[in-house]
C-alpha positions as a Python dict, from the first residue, in 0.01 Angstrom:
ca = {
    (1, 'M'): (0, 0, 0),
    (2, 'K'): (-51, -371, -46),
    (3, 'M'): (46, -584, 255),
    (4, 'A'): (364, -783, 199),
    (5, 'E'): (354, -1156, 262),
    (6, 'I'): (679, -1324, 356),
    (7, 'F'): (706, -1701, 336),
    (8, 'V'): (974, -1889, 525),
    (9, 'Y'): (1021, -2244, 397),
    (10, 'G'): (1194, -2491, 622),
    (11, 'A'): (1197, -2819, 808),
    (12, 'E'): (1250, -2937, 1164),
    (13, 'Q'): (1582, -3093, 1073),
    (14, 'I'): (1856, -2837, 1012),
    (15, 'C'): (1987, -2835, 655),
    (16, 'A'): (2316, -3027, 622),
    (17, 'S'): (2514, -2723, 512),
    (18, 'C'): (2352, -2503, 780),
    (19, 'V'): (2473, -2690, 1088),
    (20, 'G'): (2550, -2443, 1366),
    (21, 'M'): (2292, -2192, 1240),
    (22, 'P'): (1944, -2135, 1382),
    (23, 'S'): (1666, -2373, 1280),
    (24, 'S'): (1411, -2272, 1016),
    (25, 'K'): (1148, -2208, 1283),
    (26, 'E'): (1392, -1995, 1486),
    (27, 'T'): (1478, -1798, 1172),
    (28, 'Y'): (1107, -1745, 1104),
    (29, 'E'): (1049, -1615, 1458),
    (30, 'W'): (1362, -1396, 1443),
    (31, 'L'): (1258, -1243, 1110),
    (32, 'E'): (906, -1176, 1233),
    (33, 'A'): (1041, -993, 1541),
    (34, 'A'): (1313, -800, 1353),
    (35, 'L'): (1086, -688, 1069),
    (36, 'S'): (806, -589, 1307),
    (37, 'R'): (1055, -365, 1491),
    (38, 'K'): (1198, -217, 1169),
    (39, 'F'): (855, -152, 1016),
    (40, 'P'): (627, -81, 1315),
    (41, 'E'): (256, -36, 1250),
    (42, 'Q'): (302, -153, 892),
    (43, 'P'): (138, -492, 850),
    (44, 'I'): (344, -779, 716),
    (45, 'K'): (199, -1127, 689),
    (46, 'F'): (442, -1402, 788),
    (47, 'T'): (381, -1762, 686),
    (48, 'Y'): (595, -2060, 782),
    (49, 'I'): (586, -2350, 535),
    (50, 'D'): (700, -2695, 646),
    (51, 'I'): (859, -2839, 330),
    (52, 'E'): (771, -3190, 449),
    (53, 'S'): (396, -3112, 449),
    (54, 'P'): (323, -2797, 247),
    (55, 'P'): (-34, -2670, 200),
    (56, 'D'): (-229, -2737, -120),
    (57, 'D'): (-143, -2406, -288),
    (58, 'P'): (35, -2507, -614),
    (59, 'T'): (290, -2222, -603),
    (60, 'V'): (382, -2295, -242),
    (61, 'R'): (407, -2670, -314),
    (62, 'E'): (632, -2606, -614),
    (63, 'I'): (876, -2398, -409),
    (64, 'A'): (867, -2652, -124),
    (65, 'E'): (953, -2928, -374),
    (66, 'K'): (1246, -2723, -506),
    (67, 'V'): (1378, -2690, -151),
    (68, 'Q'): (1336, -3065, -96),
    (69, 'N'): (1521, -3129, -424),
    (70, 'D'): (1815, -2916, -301),
    (71, 'E'): (1757, -2636, -553),
    (72, 'Y'): (1754, -2401, -251),
    (73, 'F'): (1896, -2415, 100),
    (74, 'Y'): (1652, -2373, 383),
    (75, 'P'): (1532, -2173, 555),
    (76, 'L'): (1426, -2006, 231),
    (77, 'V'): (1269, -1658, 252),
    (78, 'V'): (1034, -1563, -33),
    (79, 'M'): (818, -1256, -105),
    (80, 'D'): (605, -1225, -420),
    (81, 'G'): (778, -1526, -571),
    (82, 'N'): (1120, -1365, -526),
    (83, 'V'): (1386, -1532, -314),
    (84, 'L'): (1509, -1284, -52),
    (85, 'G'): (1749, -1520, 123),
    (86, 'E'): (1834, -1883, 183),
    (87, 'G'): (2032, -2080, 438),
    (88, 'N'): (2133, -1782, 649),
    (89, 'P'): (1918, -1493, 520),
    (90, 'R'): (2052, -1139, 554),
    (91, 'L'): (1825, -880, 713),
    (92, 'K'): (1961, -601, 493),
    (93, 'S'): (1840, -761, 170),
    (94, 'I'): (1497, -828, 324),
    (95, 'Y'): (1476, -468, 451),
    (96, 'E'): (1563, -342, 102),
    (97, 'A'): (1295, -560, -59),
    (98, 'L'): (1031, -430, 183),
    (99, 'E'): (1140, -69, 130),
    (100, 'A'): (1116, -119, -248),
    (101, 'Y'): (765, -253, -182),
    (102, 'G'): (674, 79, -16),
    (103, 'Y'): (746, 12, 350),
    (104, 'K'): (915, 286, 551),
    (105, 'G'): (1191, 166, 785),
    (106, 'K'): (1236, 305, 1134),
}
């Protein structure tokens, strides 16, 4: 099974329509903990992308620019180029995506 890589795009400032929700970084940490519990001993790579200073990878930069241009709410959760959630991502849809990828939930 290929290891899944989950990207969480966000910024320090909370998105205007997400006031009252956790920050992007808090969402990233929460997802990492929740998914590690749901899929123990099954490696998942988690990467946080600051939309204000994304790395040089063209695909990552393109998605970060879309978030900056308000095409997506942040935090934005992406796996294999597919959006799994934005703004206030739902664990259930992320679980389902990982299970479809071959992960076995606990």
